mmCIF file of C-alpha atoms in Angstrom:
data_model
loop_
_atom_site.group_PDB
_atom_site.id
_atom_site.type_symbol
_atom_site.label_atom_id
_atom_site.label_comp_id
_atom_site.label_asym_id
_atom_site.label_seq_id
_atom_site.Cartn_x
_atom_site.Cartn_y
_atom_site.Cartn_z
ATOM 1 C CA MET A 776 -35.638 -50.996 10.941
ATOM 2 C CA THR A 777 -35.597 -49.341 14.064
ATOM 3 C CA LYS A 778 -33.162 -47.186 15.743
ATOM 4 C CA GLN A 779 -32.030 -49.907 18.293
ATOM 5 C CA ASP A 780 -31.616 -52.474 14.929
ATOM 6 C CA ALA A 781 -29.073 -49.930 13.468
ATOM 7 C CA PHE A 782 -26.906 -50.331 16.716
ATOM 8 C CA PRO A 783 -26.687 -54.189 17.305
ATOM 9 C CA GLY A 784 -25.349 -55.430 20.733
ATOM 10 C CA TRP A 785 -25.606 -52.068 22.295
ATOM 11 C CA ASP A 786 -26.183 -51.993 25.763
ATOM 12 C CA TRP A 787 -26.548 -48.627 27.485
ATOM 13 C CA ASP A 788 -26.300 -50.481 30.991
ATOM 14 C CA ASP A 789 -22.570 -51.428 30.224
ATOM 15 C CA PRO A 790 -20.696 -48.006 29.833
ATOM 16 C CA GLU A 791 -17.277 -49.704 29.681
ATOM 17 C CA GLY A 792 -18.391 -51.839 26.769
ATOM 18 C CA LEU A 793 -19.864 -48.772 24.946
ATOM 19 C CA ALA A 794 -16.303 -47.366 25.566
ATOM 20 C CA THR A 795 -14.806 -48.415 22.027
ATOM 21 C CA ARG A 796 -17.980 -48.045 20.349
ATOM 22 C CA LEU A 797 -18.385 -44.508 21.305
ATOM 23 C CA ASP A 798 -14.988 -43.535 20.521
ATOM 24 C CA GLU A 799 -15.253 -45.107 17.077
ATOM 25 C CA ILE A 800 -18.081 -42.620 16.415
ATOM 26 C CA SER A 801 -16.222 -39.766 17.174
ATOM 27 C CA ALA A 802 -13.312 -40.513 15.131
ATOM 28 C CA ARG A 803 -15.694 -40.826 12.089
ATOM 29 C CA VAL A 804 -15.811 -36.974 12.497
ATOM 30 C CA ALA A 805 -12.138 -36.395 12.461
ATOM 31 C CA THR A 806 -12.041 -35.751 8.552
ATOM 32 C CA CYS A 807 -11.312 -33.294 6.261
ATOM 33 C CA LYS A 808 -11.094 -32.864 2.472
ATOM 34 C CA THR A 809 -7.671 -31.637 2.328
ATOM 35 C CA LEU A 810 -4.852 -31.692 4.668
ATOM 36 C CA GLU A 811 -1.418 -29.854 3.751
ATOM 37 C CA PRO A 812 1.722 -30.246 5.868
ATOM 38 C CA ALA A 813 2.855 -26.581 6.904
ATOM 39 C CA GLY A 814 6.267 -27.249 8.390
ATOM 40 C CA ARG A 815 6.860 -26.832 12.302
ATOM 41 C CA LEU A 816 4.854 -25.471 14.796
ATOM 42 C CA PRO A 817 4.731 -21.886 15.557
ATOM 43 C CA HIS A 818 6.581 -21.291 18.938
ATOM 44 C CA GLY A 819 6.833 -17.868 19.974
ATOM 45 C CA PRO A 820 4.823 -14.718 19.617
ATOM 46 C CA ALA A 821 6.541 -13.530 16.245
ATOM 47 C CA ASP A 822 5.681 -17.301 14.975
ATOM 48 C CA PHE A 823 1.937 -16.694 15.816
ATOM 49 C CA ARG A 824 1.848 -13.456 14.203
ATOM 50 C CA GLU A 825 3.786 -14.419 10.938
ATOM 51 C CA LEU A 826 0.837 -16.997 10.734
ATOM 52 C CA GLY A 827 -1.815 -14.186 11.322
ATOM 53 C CA VAL A 828 -2.858 -16.802 14.396
ATOM 54 C CA THR A 829 -4.000 -15.062 17.714
ATOM 55 C CA GLY A 830 -5.220 -17.624 19.522
ATOM 56 C CA ILE A 831 -5.786 -21.336 20.033
ATOM 57 C CA GLU A 832 -8.878 -23.671 20.138
ATOM 58 C CA PHE A 833 -8.557 -26.925 22.166
ATOM 59 C CA ALA A 834 -10.581 -29.974 20.803
ATOM 60 C CA ALA A 835 -11.417 -28.619 17.499
ATOM 61 C CA PHE A 836 -10.455 -30.448 14.161
ATOM 62 C CA ARG A 837 -11.331 -27.132 12.257
ATOM 63 C CA THR A 838 -11.561 -24.102 14.531
ATOM 64 C CA ALA A 839 -14.314 -21.468 13.447
ATOM 65 C CA HIS A 840 -11.963 -18.560 14.250
ATOM 66 C CA PRO A 841 -10.355 -17.439 11.095
ATOM 67 C CA SER A 842 -7.372 -16.541 13.214
ATOM 68 C CA GLY A 843 -7.088 -19.563 15.453
ATOM 69 C CA LEU A 844 -5.199 -22.460 15.643
ATOM 70 C CA GLY A 845 -7.396 -25.827 16.006
ATOM 71 C CA THR A 846 -6.176 -28.871 18.276
ATOM 72 C CA ASP A 847 -6.976 -32.096 18.895
ATOM 73 C CA LEU A 848 -5.577 -35.395 20.765
ATOM 74 C CA THR A 849 -7.227 -37.380 17.861
ATOM 75 C CA ALA A 850 -5.910 -37.487 14.310
ATOM 76 C CA LEU A 851 -7.710 -35.553 11.770
ATOM 77 C CA ARG A 852 -7.827 -37.537 8.177
ATOM 78 C CA SER A 853 -8.262 -36.572 4.641
ATOM 79 C CA PRO A 854 -8.754 -38.808 1.709
ATOM 80 C CA ASP A 855 -4.984 -38.727 1.156
ATOM 81 C CA ALA A 856 -3.094 -37.693 4.448
ATOM 82 C CA THR A 857 -3.384 -38.282 8.448
ATOM 83 C CA THR A 858 -2.196 -35.777 10.740
ATOM 84 C CA GLU A 859 0.710 -36.554 12.991
ATOM 85 C CA PRO A 860 1.915 -34.815 16.509
ATOM 86 C CA GLY A 861 4.450 -31.722 16.013
ATOM 87 C CA THR A 862 3.460 -30.866 12.395
ATOM 88 C CA LEU A 863 1.659 -27.983 11.683
ATOM 89 C CA TYR A 864 -1.510 -28.348 8.973
ATOM 90 C CA ARG A 865 -3.388 -26.065 6.855
ATOM 91 C CA VAL A 866 -7.452 -27.893 6.828
ATOM 92 C CA ASP A 867 -9.366 -27.614 3.684
ATOM 93 C CA GLY A 868 -7.192 -24.649 2.610
ATOM 94 C CA ASP A 869 -8.214 -21.745 5.261
ATOM 95 C CA ARG A 870 -7.739 -23.170 8.770
ATOM 96 C CA TRP A 871 -4.720 -24.147 11.003
ATOM 97 C CA PHE A 872 -4.646 -27.599 12.596
ATOM 98 C CA THR A 873 -2.235 -29.597 15.041
ATOM 99 C CA GLN A 874 -2.452 -32.712 16.887
ATOM 100 C CA LEU A 875 -1.569 -32.633 20.551
ATOM 101 C CA ASP A 876 -2.014 -33.752 23.930
ATOM 102 C CA ILE A 877 -3.154 -31.528 26.913
ATOM 103 C CA ALA A 878 -1.924 -33.843 29.215
ATOM 104 C CA ARG A 879 1.673 -33.004 28.101
ATOM 105 C CA PRO A 880 3.168 -29.216 28.390
ATOM 106 C CA LEU A 881 2.196 -27.171 25.187
ATOM 107 C CA PRO A 882 4.768 -26.598 22.595
ATOM 108 C CA PHE A 883 4.468 -22.853 22.546
ATOM 109 C CA ALA A 884 6.668 -20.176 24.340
ATOM 110 C CA ASP A 885 5.146 -17.750 27.246
ATOM 111 C CA ALA A 886 3.028 -15.149 26.331
ATOM 112 C CA SER A 887 2.407 -16.500 22.840
ATOM 113 C CA VAL A 888 -1.548 -15.678 22.243
ATOM 114 C CA ASP A 889 -4.468 -13.711 22.854
ATOM 115 C CA TRP A 890 -7.000 -16.397 23.671
ATOM 116 C CA VAL A 891 -7.662 -19.550 24.508
ATOM 117 C CA TYR A 892 -10.855 -21.566 23.845
ATOM 118 C CA ALA A 893 -12.202 -24.802 24.976
ATOM 119 C CA GLU A 894 -15.524 -26.193 24.371
ATOM 120 C CA HIS A 895 -16.851 -29.355 26.126
ATOM 121 C CA LEU A 896 -13.229 -30.910 26.738
ATOM 122 C CA ILE A 897 -12.254 -30.348 30.213
ATOM 123 C CA GLU A 898 -14.445 -32.806 31.627
ATOM 124 C CA HIS A 899 -12.559 -35.287 29.664
ATOM 125 C CA VAL A 900 -9.715 -35.022 31.726
ATOM 126 C CA THR A 901 -8.858 -35.944 35.356
ATOM 127 C CA LEU A 902 -8.602 -33.010 37.537
ATOM 128 C CA PRO A 903 -4.704 -33.282 38.086
ATOM 129 C CA VAL A 904 -4.626 -33.352 33.840
ATOM 130 C CA ALA A 905 -7.097 -30.288 33.682
ATOM 131 C CA THR A 906 -5.091 -28.179 36.276
ATOM 132 C CA GLY A 907 -1.901 -28.707 34.466
ATOM 133 C CA TRP A 908 -3.589 -27.864 31.002
ATOM 134 C CA LEU A 909 -5.200 -24.679 32.295
ATOM 135 C CA ARG A 910 -1.600 -23.842 33.974
ATOM 136 C CA GLU A 911 0.109 -24.380 30.483
ATOM 137 C CA ALA A 912 -3.003 -22.248 28.939
ATOM 138 C CA ARG A 913 -2.328 -19.362 31.399
ATOM 139 C CA ARG A 914 1.404 -19.564 30.498
ATOM 140 C CA VAL A 915 0.992 -19.324 26.609
ATOM 141 C CA LEU A 916 -1.445 -16.048 27.080
ATOM 142 C CA ARG A 917 -0.139 -12.848 26.986
ATOM 143 C CA PRO A 918 -0.818 -10.413 29.907
ATOM 144 C CA GLY A 919 -4.366 -9.366 29.301
ATOM 145 C CA GLY A 920 -5.378 -12.276 27.260
ATOM 146 C CA VAL A 921 -8.393 -14.505 27.964
ATOM 147 C CA LEU A 922 -9.223 -18.168 28.674
ATOM 148 C CA ARG A 923 -13.091 -19.353 27.982
ATOM 149 C CA LEU A 924 -14.292 -22.537 28.999
ATOM 150 C CA THR A 925 -17.431 -24.321 28.416
ATOM 151 C CA THR A 926 -18.367 -27.522 30.084
ATOM 152 C CA PRO A 927 -21.355 -29.466 30.825
ATOM 153 C CA ASP A 928 -22.895 -27.853 34.081
ATOM 154 C CA LEU A 929 -23.766 -30.385 37.172
ATOM 155 C CA ALA A 930 -26.310 -27.922 38.610
ATOM 156 C CA ARG A 931 -28.284 -28.331 35.506
ATOM 157 C CA TYR A 932 -28.586 -31.850 35.513
ATOM 158 C CA LEU A 933 -28.870 -32.390 39.218
ATOM 159 C CA VAL A 934 -32.002 -29.760 39.136
ATOM 160 C CA GLY A 935 -33.588 -31.721 36.409
ATOM 161 C CA TYR A 936 -33.223 -34.735 38.414
ATOM 162 C CA ALA A 937 -34.530 -33.116 41.441
ATOM 163 C CA THR A 938 -37.499 -31.189 39.985
ATOM 164 C CA GLY A 939 -38.714 -33.111 36.989
ATOM 165 C CA ASP A 940 -38.739 -30.109 34.767
ATOM 166 C CA GLY A 941 -38.126 -32.131 31.343
ATOM 167 C CA PHE A 942 -34.303 -30.918 30.804
ATOM 168 C CA LEU A 943 -32.964 -34.846 31.279
ATOM 169 C CA ALA A 944 -35.753 -36.031 28.619
ATOM 170 C CA LYS A 945 -34.871 -33.088 26.105
ATOM 171 C CA HIS A 946 -31.041 -34.082 26.463
ATOM 172 C CA ARG A 947 -31.617 -37.639 25.890
ATOM 173 C CA ARG A 948 -33.657 -36.637 22.573
ATOM 174 C CA ARG A 949 -30.955 -34.710 21.607
ATOM 175 C CA LEU A 950 -28.427 -37.338 21.840
ATOM 176 C CA THR A 951 -30.441 -39.545 20.085
ATOM 177 C CA ALA A 952 -30.601 -37.287 17.250
ATOM 178 C CA MET A 953 -27.106 -36.686 16.660
ATOM 179 C CA GLY A 954 -26.728 -40.178 16.192
ATOM 180 C CA PHE A 955 -24.890 -41.421 19.651
ATOM 181 C CA GLY A 956 -26.592 -44.983 19.650
ATOM 182 C CA PRO A 957 -29.944 -46.065 19.918
ATOM 183 C CA PRO A 958 -32.272 -44.103 22.317
ATOM 184 C CA MET A 959 -31.271 -43.955 26.063
ATOM 185 C CA PRO A 960 -33.160 -45.758 28.711
ATOM 186 C CA GLN A 961 -35.448 -42.966 30.012
ATOM 187 C CA ARG A 962 -34.755 -43.482 34.226
ATOM 188 C CA PRO A 963 -33.633 -40.182 35.574
ATOM 189 C CA ALA A 964 -30.868 -41.900 37.362
ATOM 190 C CA PHE A 965 -29.487 -43.344 34.271
ATOM 191 C CA LEU A 966 -29.589 -39.813 32.504
ATOM 192 C CA VAL A 967 -27.608 -38.646 35.392
ATOM 193 C CA ASN A 968 -25.215 -41.295 35.399
ATOM 194 C CA GLN A 969 -24.149 -41.321 31.998
ATOM 195 C CA ILE A 970 -22.731 -37.492 32.116
ATOM 196 C CA PHE A 971 -20.283 -39.238 34.505
ATOM 197 C CA ARG A 972 -19.759 -42.594 32.913
ATOM 198 C CA TYR A 973 -19.837 -41.841 28.914
ATOM 199 C CA TYR A 974 -17.903 -40.045 26.258
ATOM 200 C CA GLY A 975 -14.505 -40.644 28.067
ATOM 201 C CA HIS A 976 -16.068 -38.155 30.736
ATOM 202 C CA GLN A 977 -13.509 -37.829 33.979
ATOM 203 C CA TRP A 978 -14.624 -34.865 35.842
ATOM 204 C CA ILE A 979 -17.946 -32.917 35.805
ATOM 205 C CA TYR A 980 -18.223 -29.252 37.003
ATOM 206 C CA ASP A 981 -20.149 -26.706 38.425
ATOM 207 C CA LEU A 982 -19.376 -23.188 38.428
ATOM 208 C CA ASP A 983 -17.717 -23.411 41.899
ATOM 209 C CA GLU A 984 -15.409 -26.524 40.810
ATOM 210 C CA LEU A 985 -14.590 -24.618 37.722
ATOM 211 C CA ARG A 986 -13.359 -21.447 39.875
ATOM 212 C CA HIS A 987 -11.386 -24.064 42.158
ATOM 213 C CA VAL A 988 -9.292 -25.526 39.184
ATOM 214 C CA LEU A 989 -8.875 -22.422 37.631
ATOM 215 C CA THR A 990 -7.263 -20.863 41.105
ATOM 216 C CA LEU A 991 -5.254 -24.072 41.302
ATOM 217 C CA ALA A 992 -3.906 -23.528 37.654
ATOM 218 C CA GLY A 993 -2.731 -19.801 38.729
ATOM 219 C CA PHE A 994 -5.489 -17.437 37.879
ATOM 220 C CA GLU A 995 -6.553 -14.865 40.204
ATOM 221 C CA LEU A 996 -9.940 -15.532 41.659
ATOM 222 C CA ASP A 997 -11.150 -11.938 41.059
ATOM 223 C CA ARG A 998 -10.267 -12.284 37.372
ATOM 224 C CA ILE A 999 -12.753 -15.339 36.678
ATOM 225 C CA ARG A 1000 -16.291 -14.733 35.701
ATOM 226 C CA PRO A 1001 -19.015 -16.515 34.554
ATOM 227 C CA CYS A 1002 -20.780 -15.674 31.285
ATOM 228 C CA GLY A 1003 -23.753 -16.193 29.258
ATOM 229 C CA TYR A 1004 -23.892 -18.010 25.741
ATOM 230 C CA ARG A 1005 -21.997 -15.994 23.178
ATOM 231 C CA GLN A 1006 -21.336 -13.315 25.707
ATOM 232 C CA GLY A 1007 -17.795 -12.712 26.866
ATOM 233 C CA ALA A 1008 -14.910 -10.132 26.843
ATOM 234 C CA ARG A 1009 -13.785 -10.871 23.114
ATOM 235 C CA ALA A 1010 -17.040 -11.323 20.784
ATOM 236 C CA ASP A 1011 -14.940 -12.893 18.390
ATOM 237 C CA VAL A 1012 -13.922 -16.149 20.933
ATOM 238 C CA ALA A 1013 -17.338 -15.660 22.664
ATOM 239 C CA ASP A 1014 -18.979 -16.602 19.534
ATOM 240 C CA LEU A 1015 -17.017 -19.990 19.003
ATOM 241 C CA ASP A 1016 -19.844 -21.391 21.290
ATOM 242 C CA THR A 1017 -21.743 -23.358 19.619
ATOM 243 C CA PRO A 1018 -25.875 -23.468 19.791
ATOM 244 C CA PHE A 1019 -27.093 -27.154 20.195
ATOM 245 C CA ARG A 1020 -26.377 -27.565 24.097
ATOM 246 C CA THR A 1021 -26.794 -24.305 25.599
ATOM 247 C CA ASP A 1022 -29.316 -25.660 27.931
ATOM 248 C CA GLU A 1023 -26.569 -27.851 29.435
ATOM 249 C CA THR A 1024 -23.578 -26.017 29.699
ATOM 250 C CA VAL A 1025 -21.691 -23.743 32.036
ATOM 251 C CA TYR A 1026 -19.773 -20.711 30.615
ATOM 252 C CA ILE A 1027 -16.715 -19.190 31.922
ATOM 253 C CA GLU A 1028 -13.617 -16.682 31.314
ATOM 254 C CA ALA A 1029 -10.695 -15.774 33.109
ATOM 255 C CA ASP A 1030 -8.244 -13.306 32.487
ATOM 256 C CA ARG A 1031 -4.176 -13.735 32.369
#
């Protein structure tokens, strides 16, 4: 059986038609072994301290940070339970999770956490939603706290298109290996367009665009800085960067 045969009816030239199937693939990873309801969400600094939580990782079903609270819009499922918004859960006995929507105000008090982290999330929402979420992230950070964002780098895609340096072909192979459908077309224009049109992406950034949205959200320009992979103000937060897509990613931090 070829990889195309494993995805009958899959048409890469029809982004709208594939949206539901790509969502189904993403939902299949939203699973864990055990989910234990743990009551109401933490609200203020004292609640977070009592839980031993120092920060929030967005778009994470199971945060890799031992003192983090993972969150995602999609429900997390175990064989016996499914998460619901507004409830705190213990995931597999050693991580915290809650289901929430970043398009709405965060249910936490001002100055509650030391750090906020989001890997490849901001591109999935519109610019106004991103600005509102970042404004909320700044609000819940304590003075001196750090926000760290990673997202696909528009500049890297355009350089790859303009120079033919092999980046787009490498990206295509990576997505095929991850199981996101059969092999993509090799056309360079398609491989640029897919970063805008697939996976629920709404807005693609470069460094200047990230600075723009962060300043719209209230962060001061001189407190915003580009970073490298797993390099940043807090090693424990920078270590949340995952290694499999570093070549396509832009990294940035902003201090409260």
